[in-house]
Amino acid sequence: MKKQLGPSDTFFPTPITLVTSGTMEKPNIITLAWVGMVCSEPPTIAISMTNKRHSTEIIRNQGEFTVNIPGNSKVAEVDYCGIVSGRRNNKFRETHFTPVPGLQVNAPIIQECAYNLECKVVNELQIGEFIVFLGQIVETHIDNNCVDDTGRIILGKVNPLVYAAGIREYWNLGEKVGTAFNVGKQLRLTDEG
């Protein structure tokens, strides 16, 4: 038996990200969980925020942003960047995050985040009161200690923070439970399909 909850935005886990916009001289950060990959070639990510956000205006005018993946040790800073406005606050100064120039975009990446994506806006959609920006990923950065000798990402070292939407909780990922496109092979009944 299952309980019906009706239409809901409760969904989990979602990546928690710090999206930066602006320039090195006037950078801004917003915490977003409505984020996801939407295409592999070209690599494209979607970010979504209400139309009233300061970041919406900056990204719309600038046409670029960065997506930064914070580790779970930065939970207080992440939460702070989601509850105060960049119109009135310098979130970089207040969180002690370090802005680092992007290589392909003017928006800075965040040094304290192990994984960073530089993105150029390729499309914008409005859904209800939310604006969805589709950003083509034009450069990716990762801390040296978060990759092995072959360049493979060591997810445990990135230690990304995730969000449980609707119930409003931050979590870490836990441990690896299987290898994608492999662990399910044990259920095959035949070699077909």
PDB file of C-alpha atoms in Angstrom:
ATOM      1  CA  MET A   1       0.000   0.000   0.000  1.00  0.00           C
ATOM      2  CA  LYS A   2       1.200   3.502  -0.764  1.00  0.00           C
ATOM      3  CA  LYS A   3       0.037   6.886   0.487  1.00  0.00           C
ATOM      4  CA  GLN A   4      -0.828   9.525  -2.129  1.00  0.00           C
ATOM      5  CA  LEU A   5       0.769  12.924  -1.595  1.00  0.00           C
ATOM      6  CA  GLY A   6      -0.714  14.798  -4.553  1.00  0.00           C
ATOM      7  CA  PRO A   7       1.339  17.068  -6.808  1.00  0.00           C
ATOM      8  CA  SER A   8       4.584  17.865  -4.997  1.00  0.00           C
ATOM      9  CA  ASP A   9       8.055  19.268  -5.522  1.00  0.00           C
ATOM     10  CA  THR A  10       9.473  16.710  -3.083  1.00  0.00           C
ATOM     11  CA  PHE A  11      12.253  14.956  -4.970  1.00  0.00           C
ATOM     12  CA  PHE A  12      15.560  13.564  -3.788  1.00  0.00           C
ATOM     13  CA  PRO A  13      18.429  13.614  -3.938  1.00  0.00           C
ATOM     14  CA  THR A  14      19.210  16.647  -6.040  1.00  0.00           C
ATOM     15  CA  PRO A  15      22.675  18.133  -6.328  1.00  0.00           C
ATOM     16  CA  ILE A  16      23.158  21.216  -4.246  1.00  0.00           C
ATOM     17  CA  THR A  17      25.122  23.785  -6.207  1.00  0.00           C
ATOM     18  CA  LEU A  18      26.516  27.248  -5.828  1.00  0.00           C
ATOM     19  CA  VAL A  19      25.887  29.110  -9.067  1.00  0.00           C
ATOM     20  CA  THR A  20      27.978  32.194  -9.617  1.00  0.00           C
ATOM     21  CA  SER A  21      27.296  35.077 -11.942  1.00  0.00           C
ATOM     22  CA  GLY A  22      28.665  38.544 -12.451  1.00  0.00           C
ATOM     23  CA  THR A  23      32.343  39.374 -12.755  1.00  0.00           C
ATOM     24  CA  MET A  24      35.456  39.140 -10.605  1.00  0.00           C
ATOM     25  CA  GLU A  25      34.865  42.760  -9.590  1.00  0.00           C
ATOM     26  CA  LYS A  26      31.210  42.183  -8.687  1.00  0.00           C
ATOM     27  CA  PRO A  27      30.543  38.459  -8.239  1.00  0.00           C
ATOM     28  CA  ASN A  28      27.343  36.883  -6.957  1.00  0.00           C
ATOM     29  CA  ILE A  29      26.453  33.428  -5.606  1.00  0.00           C
ATOM     30  CA  ILE A  30      23.083  31.684  -5.370  1.00  0.00           C
ATOM     31  CA  THR A  31      22.384  28.250  -3.906  1.00  0.00           C
ATOM     32  CA  LEU A  32      20.380  26.086  -6.312  1.00  0.00           C
ATOM     33  CA  ALA A  33      19.097  22.523  -6.172  1.00  0.00           C
ATOM     34  CA  TRP A  34      16.987  22.689  -9.337  1.00  0.00           C
ATOM     35  CA  VAL A  35      19.977  21.708 -11.478  1.00  0.00           C
ATOM     36  CA  GLY A  36      20.626  18.806 -13.835  1.00  0.00           C
ATOM     37  CA  MET A  37      22.419  17.584 -16.937  1.00  0.00           C
ATOM     38  CA  VAL A  38      20.165  17.663 -19.990  1.00  0.00           C
ATOM     39  CA  CYS A  39      22.532  16.745 -22.833  1.00  0.00           C
ATOM     40  CA  SER A  40      25.870  14.993 -23.290  1.00  0.00           C
ATOM     41  CA  GLU A  41      26.855  16.353 -26.687  1.00  0.00           C
ATOM     42  CA  PRO A  42      27.230  19.243 -26.403  1.00  0.00           C
ATOM     43  CA  PRO A  43      27.446  18.969 -22.611  1.00  0.00           C
ATOM     44  CA  THR A  44      24.540  21.096 -21.353  1.00  0.00           C
ATOM     45  CA  ILE A  45      23.168  21.715 -17.884  1.00  0.00           C
ATOM     46  CA  ALA A  46      19.860  23.256 -16.785  1.00  0.00           C
ATOM     47  CA  ILE A  47      19.533  25.561 -13.785  1.00  0.00           C
ATOM     48  CA  SER A  48      16.228  26.900 -12.533  1.00  0.00           C
ATOM     49  CA  MET A  49      15.341  29.806 -10.245  1.00  0.00           C
ATOM     50  CA  THR A  50      12.492  32.202  -9.754  1.00  0.00           C
ATOM     51  CA  ASN A  51      12.270  35.188 -12.042  1.00  0.00           C
ATOM     52  CA  LYS A  52      12.612  37.535  -9.039  1.00  0.00           C
ATOM     53  CA  ARG A  53      16.145  36.457  -8.094  1.00  0.00           C
ATOM     54  CA  HIS A  54      19.059  38.849  -8.438  1.00  0.00           C
ATOM     55  CA  SER A  55      21.010  36.054 -10.170  1.00  0.00           C
ATOM     56  CA  THR A  56      18.294  35.686 -12.819  1.00  0.00           C
ATOM     57  CA  GLU A  57      18.811  39.271 -13.922  1.00  0.00           C
ATOM     58  CA  ILE A  58      22.624  38.957 -13.956  1.00  0.00           C
ATOM     59  CA  ILE A  59      22.648  35.667 -15.890  1.00  0.00           C
ATOM     60  CA  ARG A  60      20.089  36.964 -18.380  1.00  0.00           C
ATOM     61  CA  ASN A  61      22.190  40.098 -19.014  1.00  0.00           C
ATOM     62  CA  GLN A  62      25.586  38.389 -18.989  1.00  0.00           C
ATOM     63  CA  GLY A  63      24.653  35.137 -20.762  1.00  0.00           C
ATOM     64  CA  GLU A  64      26.936  32.980 -18.633  1.00  0.00           C
ATOM     65  CA  PHE A  65      27.364  31.436 -15.185  1.00  0.00           C
ATOM     66  CA  THR A  66      29.364  28.830 -13.308  1.00  0.00           C
ATOM     67  CA  VAL A  67      28.090  25.814 -11.384  1.00  0.00           C
ATOM     68  CA  ASN A  68      30.160  24.874  -8.351  1.00  0.00           C
ATOM     69  CA  ILE A  69      29.755  21.650  -6.354  1.00  0.00           C
ATOM     70  CA  PRO A  70      30.388  22.209  -2.637  1.00  0.00           C
ATOM     71  CA  GLY A  71      31.506  19.515  -0.224  1.00  0.00           C
ATOM     72  CA  ASN A  72      29.416  18.716   2.820  1.00  0.00           C
ATOM     73  CA  SER A  73      31.813  20.602   5.121  1.00  0.00           C
ATOM     74  CA  LYS A  74      30.437  23.824   3.565  1.00  0.00           C
ATOM     75  CA  VAL A  75      26.778  23.229   4.502  1.00  0.00           C
ATOM     76  CA  ALA A  76      26.441  26.462   6.547  1.00  0.00           C
ATOM     77  CA  GLU A  77      27.927  28.586   3.758  1.00  0.00           C
ATOM     78  CA  VAL A  78      25.737  26.861   1.164  1.00  0.00           C
ATOM     79  CA  ASP A  79      22.598  27.489   3.198  1.00  0.00           C
ATOM     80  CA  TYR A  80      23.597  31.111   3.792  1.00  0.00           C
ATOM     81  CA  CYS A  81      24.006  31.752   0.051  1.00  0.00           C
ATOM     82  CA  GLY A  82      20.434  30.551  -0.422  1.00  0.00           C
ATOM     83  CA  ILE A  83      18.804  32.656   2.278  1.00  0.00           C
ATOM     84  CA  VAL A  84      20.310  36.114   1.680  1.00  0.00           C
ATOM     85  CA  SER A  85      20.147  38.273  -1.427  1.00  0.00           C
ATOM     86  CA  GLY A  86      23.167  39.291  -3.460  1.00  0.00           C
ATOM     87  CA  ARG A  87      21.463  42.650  -4.006  1.00  0.00           C
ATOM     88  CA  ARG A  88      22.355  43.583  -0.422  1.00  0.00           C
ATOM     89  CA  ASN A  89      25.108  41.148   0.543  1.00  0.00           C
ATOM     90  CA  ASN A  90      28.593  40.260  -0.676  1.00  0.00           C
ATOM     91  CA  LYS A  91      28.302  36.506  -0.294  1.00  0.00           C
ATOM     92  CA  PHE A  92      31.932  35.850  -1.244  1.00  0.00           C
ATOM     93  CA  ARG A  93      33.169  38.095   1.566  1.00  0.00           C
ATOM     94  CA  GLU A  94      30.650  36.833   4.110  1.00  0.00           C
ATOM     95  CA  THR A  95      31.294  33.116   3.444  1.00  0.00           C
ATOM     96  CA  HIS A  96      35.062  33.526   2.940  1.00  0.00           C
ATOM     97  CA  PHE A  97      34.757  31.834  -0.445  1.00  0.00           C
ATOM     98  CA  THR A  98      37.497  32.716  -2.917  1.00  0.00           C
ATOM     99  CA  PRO A  99      36.480  33.832  -6.429  1.00  0.00           C
ATOM    100  CA  VAL A 100      38.806  32.506  -9.145  1.00  0.00           C
ATOM    101  CA  PRO A 101      38.652  33.784 -12.733  1.00  0.00           C
ATOM    102  CA  GLY A 102      36.997  31.451 -15.202  1.00  0.00           C
ATOM    103  CA  LEU A 103      38.940  30.551 -18.322  1.00  0.00           C
ATOM    104  CA  GLN A 104      35.994  30.786 -20.766  1.00  0.00           C
ATOM    105  CA  VAL A 105      33.460  32.994 -18.943  1.00  0.00           C
ATOM    106  CA  ASN A 106      33.624  36.177 -16.873  1.00  0.00           C
ATOM    107  CA  ALA A 107      31.742  34.692 -13.916  1.00  0.00           C
ATOM    108  CA  PRO A 108      34.182  33.355 -11.311  1.00  0.00           C
ATOM    109  CA  ILE A 109      34.417  29.802 -10.054  1.00  0.00           C
ATOM    110  CA  ILE A 110      34.647  29.087  -6.309  1.00  0.00           C
ATOM    111  CA  GLN A 111      38.064  27.854  -5.148  1.00  0.00           C
ATOM    112  CA  GLU A 112      36.618  26.001  -2.131  1.00  0.00           C
ATOM    113  CA  CYS A 113      34.364  23.851  -4.332  1.00  0.00           C
ATOM    114  CA  ALA A 114      36.142  20.761  -5.683  1.00  0.00           C
ATOM    115  CA  TYR A 115      34.235  20.685  -8.994  1.00  0.00           C
ATOM    116  CA  ASN A 116      33.334  23.657 -11.185  1.00  0.00           C
ATOM    117  CA  LEU A 117      31.603  24.090 -14.549  1.00  0.00           C
ATOM    118  CA  GLU A 118      31.835  27.177 -16.731  1.00  0.00           C
ATOM    119  CA  CYS A 119      28.653  27.637 -18.773  1.00  0.00           C
ATOM    120  CA  LYS A 120      27.342  29.849 -21.574  1.00  0.00           C
ATOM    121  CA  VAL A 121      23.580  30.309 -21.846  1.00  0.00           C
ATOM    122  CA  VAL A 122      22.174  28.715 -25.006  1.00  0.00           C
ATOM    123  CA  ASN A 123      18.469  28.946 -24.172  1.00  0.00           C
ATOM    124  CA  GLU A 124      16.001  30.226 -21.606  1.00  0.00           C
ATOM    125  CA  LEU A 125      12.545  28.887 -20.749  1.00  0.00           C
ATOM    126  CA  GLN A 126       9.854  30.094 -18.393  1.00  0.00           C
ATOM    127  CA  ILE A 127       7.868  27.507 -16.430  1.00  0.00           C
ATOM    128  CA  GLY A 128       5.422  29.038 -13.978  1.00  0.00           C
ATOM    129  CA  GLU A 129       7.372  31.596 -11.958  1.00  0.00           C
ATOM    130  CA  PHE A 130      10.675  29.872 -12.684  1.00  0.00           C
ATOM    131  CA  ILE A 131      13.270  30.616 -15.340  1.00  0.00           C
ATOM    132  CA  VAL A 132      15.275  27.680 -16.665  1.00  0.00           C
ATOM    133  CA  PHE A 133      18.636  28.543 -18.178  1.00  0.00           C
ATOM    134  CA  LEU A 134      20.282  25.946 -20.395  1.00  0.00           C
ATOM    135  CA  GLY A 135      24.031  26.379 -20.194  1.00  0.00           C
ATOM    136  CA  GLN A 136      26.517  24.720 -22.499  1.00  0.00           C
ATOM    137  CA  ILE A 137      29.498  23.619 -20.440  1.00  0.00           C
ATOM    138  CA  VAL A 138      32.579  25.208 -21.992  1.00  0.00           C
ATOM    139  CA  GLU A 139      35.145  24.278 -19.320  1.00  0.00           C
ATOM    140  CA  THR A 140      35.334  21.966 -16.304  1.00  0.00           C
ATOM    141  CA  HIS A 141      37.661  22.215 -13.302  1.00  0.00           C
ATOM    142  CA  ILE A 142      38.397  19.701 -10.537  1.00  0.00           C
ATOM    143  CA  ASP A 143      40.795  19.756  -7.608  1.00  0.00           C
ATOM    144  CA  ASN A 144      43.930  17.721  -8.308  1.00  0.00           C
ATOM    145  CA  ASN A 145      43.378  15.520  -5.238  1.00  0.00           C
ATOM    146  CA  CYS A 146      39.918  14.502  -6.520  1.00  0.00           C
ATOM    147  CA  VAL A 147      41.157  12.551  -9.562  1.00  0.00           C
ATOM    148  CA  ASP A 148      43.269   9.419  -9.808  1.00  0.00           C
ATOM    149  CA  ASP A 149      46.316   8.938 -12.063  1.00  0.00           C
ATOM    150  CA  THR A 150      44.062   8.112 -15.033  1.00  0.00           C
ATOM    151  CA  GLY A 151      41.966  11.284 -14.606  1.00  0.00           C
ATOM    152  CA  ARG A 152      38.947   9.420 -13.200  1.00  0.00           C
ATOM    153  CA  ILE A 153      37.000  11.428 -10.606  1.00  0.00           C
ATOM    154  CA  ILE A 154      37.172  10.113  -7.036  1.00  0.00           C
ATOM    155  CA  LEU A 155      33.661  11.011  -5.896  1.00  0.00           C
ATOM    156  CA  GLY A 156      34.432  10.363  -2.218  1.00  0.00           C
ATOM    157  CA  LYS A 157      37.069  13.097  -2.322  1.00  0.00           C
ATOM    158  CA  VAL A 158      34.660  15.550  -3.962  1.00  0.00           C
ATOM    159  CA  ASN A 159      32.204  14.622  -1.183  1.00  0.00           C
ATOM    160  CA  PRO A 160      29.273  16.491  -2.748  1.00  0.00           C
ATOM    161  CA  LEU A 161      26.427  17.809  -0.692  1.00  0.00           C
ATOM    162  CA  VAL A 162      22.925  16.811  -1.840  1.00  0.00           C
ATOM    163  CA  TYR A 163      19.489  18.188  -1.048  1.00  0.00           C
ATOM    164  CA  ALA A 164      16.168  16.522  -0.311  1.00  0.00           C
ATOM    165  CA  ALA A 165      13.654  18.950  -1.787  1.00  0.00           C
ATOM    166  CA  GLY A 166      10.305  19.303  -0.088  1.00  0.00           C
ATOM    167  CA  ILE A 167      11.592  18.003   3.235  1.00  0.00           C
ATOM    168  CA  ARG A 168      14.382  20.619   3.167  1.00  0.00           C
ATOM    169  CA  GLU A 169      17.345  18.567   4.325  1.00  0.00           C
ATOM    170  CA  TYR A 170      20.998  18.444   3.279  1.00  0.00           C
ATOM    171  CA  TRP A 171      22.708  15.043   3.055  1.00  0.00           C
ATOM    172  CA  ASN A 172      25.947  13.531   1.867  1.00  0.00           C
ATOM    173  CA  LEU A 173      26.010  10.782  -0.741  1.00  0.00           C
ATOM    174  CA  GLY A 174      27.118   7.810   1.325  1.00  0.00           C
ATOM    175  CA  GLU A 175      28.984   4.965  -0.345  1.00  0.00           C
ATOM    176  CA  LYS A 176      29.213   3.430  -3.794  1.00  0.00           C
ATOM    177  CA  VAL A 177      26.784   0.528  -4.230  1.00  0.00           C
ATOM    178  CA  GLY A 178      27.482  -0.493  -7.845  1.00  0.00           C
ATOM    179  CA  THR A 179      28.976   0.391 -11.209  1.00  0.00           C
ATOM    180  CA  ALA A 180      26.527   1.872 -13.716  1.00  0.00           C
ATOM    181  CA  PHE A 181      25.886  -0.066 -16.935  1.00  0.00           C
ATOM    182  CA  ASN A 182      27.352  -3.128 -15.249  1.00  0.00           C
ATOM    183  CA  VAL A 183      25.682  -4.141 -11.973  1.00  0.00           C
ATOM    184  CA  GLY A 184      22.346  -4.770 -13.724  1.00  0.00           C
ATOM    185  CA  LYS A 185      23.850  -7.289 -16.134  1.00  0.00           C
ATOM    186  CA  GLN A 186      23.417 -10.000 -13.515  1.00  0.00           C
ATOM    187  CA  LEU A 187      19.637  -9.794 -14.029  1.00  0.00           C
ATOM    188  CA  ARG A 188      19.752 -10.563 -17.753  1.00  0.00           C
ATOM    189  CA  LEU A 189      17.901 -13.743 -18.645  1.00  0.00           C
ATOM    190  CA  THR A 190      19.317 -13.858 -22.163  1.00  0.00           C
ATOM    191  CA  ASP A 191      21.961 -12.080 -24.158  1.00  0.00           C
ATOM    192  CA  GLU A 192      19.238 -10.131 -25.988  1.00  0.00           C
ATOM    193  CA  GLY A 193      18.582  -6.510 -25.359  1.00  0.00           C
TER     194      GLY A 193
END
